[in-house]
């Protein structure tokens, strides 16, 4: 009985199930963080505690993956600290000259607007926003400004912890979408080559839809893994090449028997793509180790057709994709889960606190 309960709770930590029920997991962690923040406010009557709850919703509300949450929380904390400092400076200037205070605030808002169009857009925007919230018109009490800054930092940390306990990772979503695309490509190629009835347009539409979703995950995946974006971009390009070749194959396959010739080569291509899909879904690099042999060059044939060239190119792209994945997957597997990072952070904090008390 206890074993079955443990297995049911493990679903909350298994990447496959977390991605399968991503919306439910996202709602659960937002609610958990919000309830903890609400409990802290009710128990300790924290001044201006609503800012903690607002920050939790901002950090977690619309960003499902750990890489995006971490980036947003860190920018939120950094922007809040800088903005709070700028707000305190504005309040100090107000006591000497309201005009100097407003000139300072205007200059900071202009800088915030300038950098808001760059890479750190969210951080830059929050510097200006937090400054205005903290300073008001310059005549706000210092105590209120400090409490607002504290609540923003506390809300960001709660959001990070909640995201780490239910770790929806962009690299896992990206892997699963890639595995589905590889399986789709293998199935579609096999059916086209054997002249089986297939709705190629619908299959390619699903393929492209996943490819678009993968493109949106690359930034967060790079943030989570620390790997260069070039590796992810190369795999995106390989998939687009497969999609384009499948589209052209579907148009000409009915007019020539070339794709249905050479069953051994067709089976090798399908096997490579299927094994790659399995390896990416279940984190098994060994499934990517088998090299796909080169296709027969159309130049060696007496009367090569357009399909011969398409098949040879498809074979080449599939092999390059396998090579790229064989290099990338081991690196992805070395990325520690967010929950482990959060738990280690809490453990180190508790250890240092206990050591401080013993002294």
Short mmCIF file of C-alpha atoms in Angstrom, two decimals:
data_model
loop_
_atom_site.label_atom_id
_atom_site.label_comp_id
_atom_site.label_asym_id
_atom_site.label_seq_id
_atom_site.Cartn_x
_atom_site.Cartn_y
_atom_site.Cartn_z
CA UNK A 1 0.00 0.00 0.00
CA UNK A 2 2.77 2.41 0.96
CA UNK A 3 4.65 1.50 -2.23
CA UNK A 4 1.66 2.35 -4.41
CA UNK A 5 1.25 5.70 -2.63
CA UNK A 6 4.93 6.47 -3.19
CA UNK A 7 4.61 5.63 -6.87
CA UNK A 8 1.61 7.96 -7.18
CA UNK A 9 3.57 10.82 -5.59
CA UNK A 10 6.56 10.12 -7.84
CA UNK A 11 4.41 11.26 -10.75
CA UNK A 12 4.88 14.82 -9.45
CA UNK A 13 8.66 14.48 -9.93
CA UNK A 14 8.79 12.46 -13.17
CA UNK A 15 9.58 14.68 -16.19
CA UNK A 16 7.32 12.71 -18.54
CA UNK A 17 4.24 13.02 -16.32
CA UNK A 18 5.04 16.59 -15.37
CA UNK A 19 5.04 17.52 -19.04
CA UNK A 20 1.97 15.39 -19.75
CA UNK A 21 0.07 17.24 -17.02
CA UNK A 22 1.99 20.50 -17.31
CA UNK A 23 -1.02 22.76 -16.84
CA UNK A 24 -2.15 20.93 -13.69
CA UNK A 25 1.38 21.00 -12.24
CA UNK A 26 1.68 24.70 -13.06
CA UNK A 27 -1.64 25.49 -11.33
CA UNK A 28 -0.61 23.40 -8.31
CA UNK A 29 2.69 25.16 -7.74
CA UNK A 30 1.21 28.65 -8.24
CA UNK A 31 -1.48 27.81 -5.70
CA UNK A 32 1.08 26.33 -3.28
CA UNK A 33 3.33 29.39 -3.45
CA UNK A 34 0.36 31.75 -3.12
CA UNK A 35 -0.98 29.87 -0.05
CA UNK A 36 2.44 29.94 1.64
CA UNK A 37 2.74 33.67 0.95
CA UNK A 38 -0.80 34.24 2.24
CA UNK A 39 -0.09 32.21 5.40
CA UNK A 40 3.08 34.22 6.09
CA UNK A 41 1.14 37.47 5.76
CA UNK A 42 -1.66 36.31 8.05
CA UNK A 43 0.64 34.84 10.70
CA UNK A 44 3.19 37.66 10.91
CA UNK A 45 1.04 40.58 9.69
CA UNK A 46 3.78 41.71 7.30
CA UNK A 47 3.37 45.36 6.29
CA UNK A 48 2.57 45.82 2.60
CA UNK A 49 2.44 42.02 2.30
CA UNK A 50 0.26 42.18 -0.79
CA UNK A 51 3.43 42.92 -2.78
CA UNK A 52 4.71 39.46 -1.87
CA UNK A 53 1.58 37.88 -3.36
CA UNK A 54 1.74 40.08 -6.44
CA UNK A 55 5.37 39.09 -7.01
CA UNK A 56 4.55 35.38 -6.69
CA UNK A 57 1.94 35.70 -9.43
CA UNK A 58 4.25 37.77 -11.64
CA UNK A 59 7.17 35.34 -11.31
CA UNK A 60 5.15 32.13 -11.70
CA UNK A 61 1.94 33.14 -13.41
CA UNK A 62 2.73 33.00 -17.11
CA UNK A 63 6.10 31.17 -17.26
CA UNK A 64 5.77 27.39 -16.89
CA UNK A 65 9.40 26.23 -17.23
CA UNK A 66 12.18 26.40 -14.67
CA UNK A 67 14.58 28.27 -16.95
CA UNK A 68 12.05 31.02 -17.58
CA UNK A 69 10.96 31.20 -13.94
CA UNK A 70 14.56 31.41 -12.72
CA UNK A 71 15.44 34.10 -15.25
CA UNK A 72 12.32 36.09 -14.40
CA UNK A 73 12.78 35.72 -10.63
CA UNK A 74 16.44 36.74 -10.75
CA UNK A 75 15.63 39.74 -12.92
CA UNK A 76 12.75 40.58 -10.60
CA UNK A 77 15.03 40.46 -7.54
CA UNK A 78 17.84 42.36 -9.24
CA UNK A 79 15.49 44.99 -10.64
CA UNK A 80 13.76 45.34 -7.28
CA UNK A 81 17.03 45.82 -5.38
CA UNK A 82 18.34 48.40 -7.85
CA UNK A 83 14.95 50.11 -8.05
CA UNK A 84 14.59 50.19 -4.27
CA UNK A 85 18.07 51.72 -3.95
CA UNK A 86 17.20 54.30 -6.59
CA UNK A 87 13.94 55.03 -4.76
CA UNK A 88 15.77 55.59 -1.47
CA UNK A 89 18.17 57.96 -3.24
CA UNK A 90 15.16 59.84 -4.64
CA UNK A 91 13.63 60.14 -1.16
CA UNK A 92 16.94 61.44 0.24
CA UNK A 93 17.18 64.02 -2.54
CA UNK A 94 13.59 65.14 -1.89
CA UNK A 95 14.53 66.25 1.60
CA UNK A 96 17.10 68.66 0.13
CA UNK A 97 15.32 69.67 -3.06
CA UNK A 98 12.16 68.24 -4.65
CA UNK A 99 13.43 69.40 -8.05
CA UNK A 100 16.61 67.31 -7.77
CA UNK A 101 14.48 64.33 -6.73
CA UNK A 102 12.29 64.61 -9.82
CA UNK A 103 15.28 65.11 -12.11
CA UNK A 104 16.85 61.96 -10.66
CA UNK A 105 13.64 59.97 -11.14
CA UNK A 106 13.25 61.24 -14.70
CA UNK A 107 16.82 60.28 -15.58
CA UNK A 108 16.31 56.77 -14.11
CA UNK A 109 13.05 56.33 -16.02
CA UNK A 110 14.79 57.36 -19.26
CA UNK A 111 17.59 54.84 -18.64
CA UNK A 112 15.04 52.17 -17.78
CA UNK A 113 13.15 52.83 -21.00
CA UNK A 114 16.40 52.74 -23.01
CA UNK A 115 17.59 49.40 -21.68
CA UNK A 116 14.06 47.94 -21.69
CA UNK A 117 14.50 47.43 -25.44
CA UNK A 118 17.62 45.31 -24.96
CA UNK A 119 18.41 41.86 -23.59
CA UNK A 120 17.65 42.63 -19.93
CA UNK A 121 14.35 44.25 -20.74
CA UNK A 122 12.47 42.92 -17.71
CA UNK A 123 15.20 43.90 -15.25
CA UNK A 124 15.49 47.39 -16.72
CA UNK A 125 11.73 47.91 -16.64
CA UNK A 126 11.56 46.79 -12.99
CA UNK A 127 14.29 49.23 -11.94
CA UNK A 128 12.15 52.16 -13.06
CA UNK A 129 8.91 50.61 -11.83
CA UNK A 130 10.26 49.72 -8.37
CA UNK A 131 11.81 53.15 -7.97
CA UNK A 132 8.42 54.78 -8.53
CA UNK A 133 6.68 52.28 -6.20
CA UNK A 134 9.23 52.82 -3.43
CA UNK A 135 9.71 56.56 -3.71
CA UNK A 136 6.25 57.63 -4.81
CA UNK A 137 6.53 61.40 -5.18
CA UNK A 138 9.57 61.46 -2.93
CA UNK A 139 7.66 62.02 0.30
CA UNK A 140 6.99 58.35 1.16
CA UNK A 141 8.15 56.99 4.57
CA UNK A 142 11.42 55.03 4.41
CA UNK A 143 9.97 52.16 6.43
CA UNK A 144 7.25 51.51 3.83
CA UNK A 145 9.82 51.53 1.04
CA UNK A 146 11.98 48.95 2.80
CA UNK A 147 9.02 46.67 3.49
CA UNK A 148 7.97 46.80 -0.15
CA UNK A 149 11.46 45.79 -1.24
CA UNK A 150 11.50 42.95 1.28
CA UNK A 151 8.15 41.63 0.07
CA UNK A 152 9.25 41.62 -3.54
CA UNK A 153 12.37 39.63 -2.66
CA UNK A 154 10.41 37.18 -0.50
CA UNK A 155 7.82 36.66 -3.25
CA UNK A 156 10.55 35.98 -5.81
CA UNK A 157 12.19 33.39 -3.55
CA UNK A 158 8.87 31.65 -2.90
CA UNK A 159 8.26 31.50 -6.64
CA UNK A 160 11.70 29.96 -7.20
CA UNK A 161 11.15 27.32 -4.52
CA UNK A 162 7.71 26.38 -5.88
CA UNK A 163 9.10 26.11 -9.41
CA UNK A 164 11.92 23.89 -8.17
CA UNK A 165 9.64 21.53 -6.23
CA UNK A 166 7.50 20.87 -9.32
CA UNK A 167 10.27 21.09 -11.92
CA UNK A 168 8.75 21.72 -15.33
CA UNK A 169 11.94 21.98 -17.37
CA UNK A 170 12.21 23.38 -20.87
CA UNK A 171 14.87 20.81 -21.77
CA UNK A 172 12.45 17.97 -20.96
CA UNK A 173 9.60 19.52 -22.96
CA UNK A 174 12.02 20.10 -25.83
CA UNK A 175 13.22 16.47 -25.69
CA UNK A 176 9.71 15.04 -25.73
CA UNK A 177 8.61 17.23 -28.64
CA UNK A 178 11.74 16.23 -30.55
CA UNK A 179 11.06 12.54 -29.90
CA UNK A 180 7.52 12.94 -31.25
CA UNK A 181 8.87 14.67 -34.37
CA UNK A 182 11.46 11.98 -35.00
CA UNK A 183 8.80 9.28 -34.69
CA UNK A 184 6.47 11.26 -36.95
CA UNK A 185 9.21 11.66 -39.57
CA UNK A 186 10.06 7.94 -39.49
CA UNK A 187 6.42 6.88 -39.82
CA UNK A 188 5.65 9.34 -42.59
CA UNK A 189 8.78 8.46 -44.56
CA UNK A 190 8.03 4.74 -44.29
CA UNK A 191 4.47 5.19 -45.53
CA UNK A 192 5.47 7.47 -48.40
CA UNK A 193 8.26 5.15 -49.48
CA UNK A 194 5.93 2.14 -49.51
CA UNK A 195 3.12 4.13 -51.17
CA UNK A 196 0.80 3.60 -48.25
CA UNK A 197 -2.21 5.85 -47.87
CA UNK A 198 -1.27 8.74 -45.59
CA UNK A 199 -2.37 12.33 -45.02
CA UNK A 200 1.07 13.87 -45.42
CA UNK A 201 -0.28 17.41 -45.08
CA UNK A 202 -1.77 16.71 -41.65
CA UNK A 203 1.36 14.87 -40.47
CA UNK A 204 3.63 17.73 -41.57
CA UNK A 205 1.31 20.24 -39.92
CA UNK A 206 1.73 18.40 -36.61
CA UNK A 207 5.49 18.26 -37.23
CA UNK A 208 5.70 22.01 -37.84
CA UNK A 209 3.50 22.78 -34.85
CA UNK A 210 5.91 20.92 -32.57
CA UNK A 211 8.87 22.61 -34.25
CA UNK A 212 7.41 26.04 -33.47
CA UNK A 213 6.85 25.07 -29.84
CA UNK A 214 10.43 23.78 -29.65
CA UNK A 215 11.72 27.07 -31.03
CA UNK A 216 9.97 28.92 -28.20
CA UNK A 217 11.63 26.64 -25.63
CA UNK A 218 15.22 27.12 -26.80
CA UNK A 219 15.94 30.25 -24.73
CA UNK A 220 14.73 28.61 -21.50
CA UNK A 221 16.54 25.36 -22.38
CA UNK A 222 19.81 27.26 -22.84
CA UNK A 223 19.22 28.99 -19.49
CA UNK A 224 18.62 25.67 -17.71
CA UNK A 225 21.43 23.68 -19.29
CA UNK A 226 24.14 26.31 -19.74
CA UNK A 227 24.78 24.87 -23.21
CA UNK A 228 25.29 27.13 -26.25
CA UNK A 229 22.20 27.90 -28.28
CA UNK A 230 24.02 26.85 -31.47
CA UNK A 231 23.54 23.15 -30.67
CA UNK A 232 19.77 23.53 -30.26
CA UNK A 233 19.56 25.71 -33.39
CA UNK A 234 21.39 23.10 -35.46
CA UNK A 235 18.87 20.43 -34.47
CA UNK A 236 16.03 22.80 -35.32
CA UNK A 237 17.52 23.27 -38.80
CA UNK A 238 17.90 19.50 -39.31
CA UNK A 239 14.24 19.03 -38.48
CA UNK A 240 13.19 21.72 -40.93
CA UNK A 241 15.27 19.98 -43.61
CA UNK A 242 13.54 16.65 -42.86
CA UNK A 243 10.15 18.35 -43.08
CA UNK A 244 10.99 19.95 -46.42
CA UNK A 245 12.27 16.65 -47.87
CA UNK A 246 9.19 14.76 -46.69
CA UNK A 247 6.98 17.39 -48.29
CA UNK A 248 8.76 16.99 -51.64
CA UNK A 249 8.77 13.20 -51.35
CA UNK A 250 5.02 13.18 -50.84
CA UNK A 251 4.53 15.19 -54.03
CA UNK A 252 6.59 12.95 -56.34
CA UNK A 253 6.39 9.51 -54.74
CA UNK A 254 3.28 8.50 -56.65
CA UNK A 255 4.98 9.13 -60.00
CA UNK A 256 8.07 7.00 -59.46
CA UNK A 257 8.87 3.68 -57.79
CA UNK A 258 12.27 4.85 -56.58
CA UNK A 259 11.26 5.35 -52.97
CA UNK A 260 9.88 1.83 -52.71
CA UNK A 261 13.12 0.36 -54.10
CA UNK A 262 15.97 -0.51 -51.77
CA UNK A 263 13.94 -1.71 -48.81
CA UNK A 264 17.11 -2.25 -46.78
CA UNK A 265 18.05 1.41 -46.95
CA UNK A 266 14.51 2.49 -46.09
CA UNK A 267 14.45 0.23 -43.04
CA UNK A 268 17.85 1.58 -41.92
CA UNK A 269 16.59 5.18 -42.07
CA UNK A 270 13.39 4.34 -40.20
CA UNK A 271 15.34 2.39 -37.59
CA UNK A 272 17.76 5.27 -37.01
CA UNK A 273 14.96 7.80 -36.54
CA UNK A 274 12.95 5.51 -34.26
CA UNK A 275 15.98 4.70 -32.12
CA UNK A 276 16.81 8.41 -31.88
CA UNK A 277 13.24 9.13 -30.77
CA UNK A 278 13.45 6.45 -28.09
CA UNK A 279 16.86 7.65 -26.92
CA UNK A 280 15.72 11.27 -26.55
CA UNK A 281 12.48 10.38 -24.76
CA UNK A 282 14.05 8.01 -22.23
CA UNK A 283 17.54 9.54 -21.91
CA UNK A 284 19.37 6.59 -23.50
CA UNK A 285 22.47 7.78 -25.41
CA UNK A 286 23.23 4.19 -26.48
CA UNK A 287 20.25 4.36 -28.83
CA UNK A 288 22.08 7.12 -30.74
CA UNK A 289 25.37 5.30 -31.15
CA UNK A 290 24.55 3.24 -34.27
CA UNK A 291 25.84 5.00 -37.40
CA UNK A 292 23.53 5.18 -40.40
CA UNK A 293 25.38 3.97 -43.49
CA UNK A 294 25.56 6.24 -46.51
CA UNK A 295 22.90 5.92 -49.17
CA UNK A 296 23.78 4.72 -52.65
CA UNK A 297 24.89 7.77 -54.60
CA UNK A 298 22.47 8.62 -57.44
CA UNK A 299 25.54 9.27 -59.60
CA UNK A 300 26.29 5.55 -59.48
CA UNK A 301 22.91 4.71 -61.04
CA UNK A 302 22.22 4.50 -64.75
CA UNK A 303 19.03 6.55 -64.63
CA UNK A 304 18.73 8.32 -61.29
CA UNK A 305 15.35 9.92 -60.63
CA UNK A 306 14.40 12.90 -58.49
CA UNK A 307 13.39 10.50 -55.71
CA UNK A 308 16.84 8.93 -55.67
CA UNK A 309 18.31 12.33 -54.89
CA UNK A 310 15.65 13.04 -52.25
CA UNK A 311 16.30 9.70 -50.54
CA UNK A 312 20.06 10.23 -50.51
CA UNK A 313 19.62 13.71 -49.03
CA UNK A 314 17.11 12.44 -46.46
CA UNK A 315 19.58 9.74 -45.42
CA UNK A 316 22.34 12.35 -45.03
CA UNK A 317 20.20 14.72 -42.94
CA UNK A 318 19.02 11.85 -40.70
CA UNK A 319 22.64 10.83 -40.04
CA UNK A 320 23.73 14.41 -39.27
CA UNK A 321 20.78 14.75 -36.90
CA UNK A 322 21.75 11.52 -35.14
CA UNK A 323 25.32 12.81 -34.71
CA UNK A 324 24.11 16.12 -33.26
CA UNK A 325 21.80 14.36 -30.80
CA UNK A 326 24.52 11.90 -29.75
CA UNK A 327 26.65 14.90 -28.74
CA UNK A 328 23.86 16.85 -27.06
CA UNK A 329 22.00 14.21 -25.03
CA UNK A 330 24.83 13.33 -22.56
CA UNK A 331 25.19 17.03 -21.73
CA UNK A 332 21.46 17.38 -21.15
CA UNK A 333 21.49 14.37 -18.85
CA UNK A 334 24.14 16.03 -16.65
CA UNK A 335 21.87 19.00 -15.87
CA UNK A 336 20.70 18.54 -12.25
CA UNK A 337 16.95 18.76 -11.63
CA UNK A 338 15.77 22.08 -10.13
CA UNK A 339 14.35 20.36 -7.05
CA UNK A 340 17.81 19.10 -6.16
CA UNK A 341 19.23 22.60 -6.50
CA UNK A 342 16.49 24.10 -4.32
CA UNK A 343 16.86 21.41 -1.65
CA UNK A 344 20.65 21.88 -1.60
CA UNK A 345 20.19 25.62 -1.22
CA UNK A 346 17.82 25.13 1.74
CA UNK A 347 20.14 22.51 3.29
CA UNK A 348 23.18 24.80 3.09
CA UNK A 349 21.18 27.65 4.59
CA UNK A 350 19.98 25.49 7.50
CA UNK A 351 23.50 24.12 8.05
CA UNK A 352 25.03 27.57 8.17
CA UNK A 353 22.28 28.78 10.49
CA UNK A 354 22.79 25.85 12.90
CA UNK A 355 26.56 26.40 12.89
CA UNK A 356 26.05 30.05 13.68
CA UNK A 357 23.84 29.19 16.67
CA UNK A 358 26.32 26.64 18.02
CA UNK A 359 29.01 29.28 18.01
#
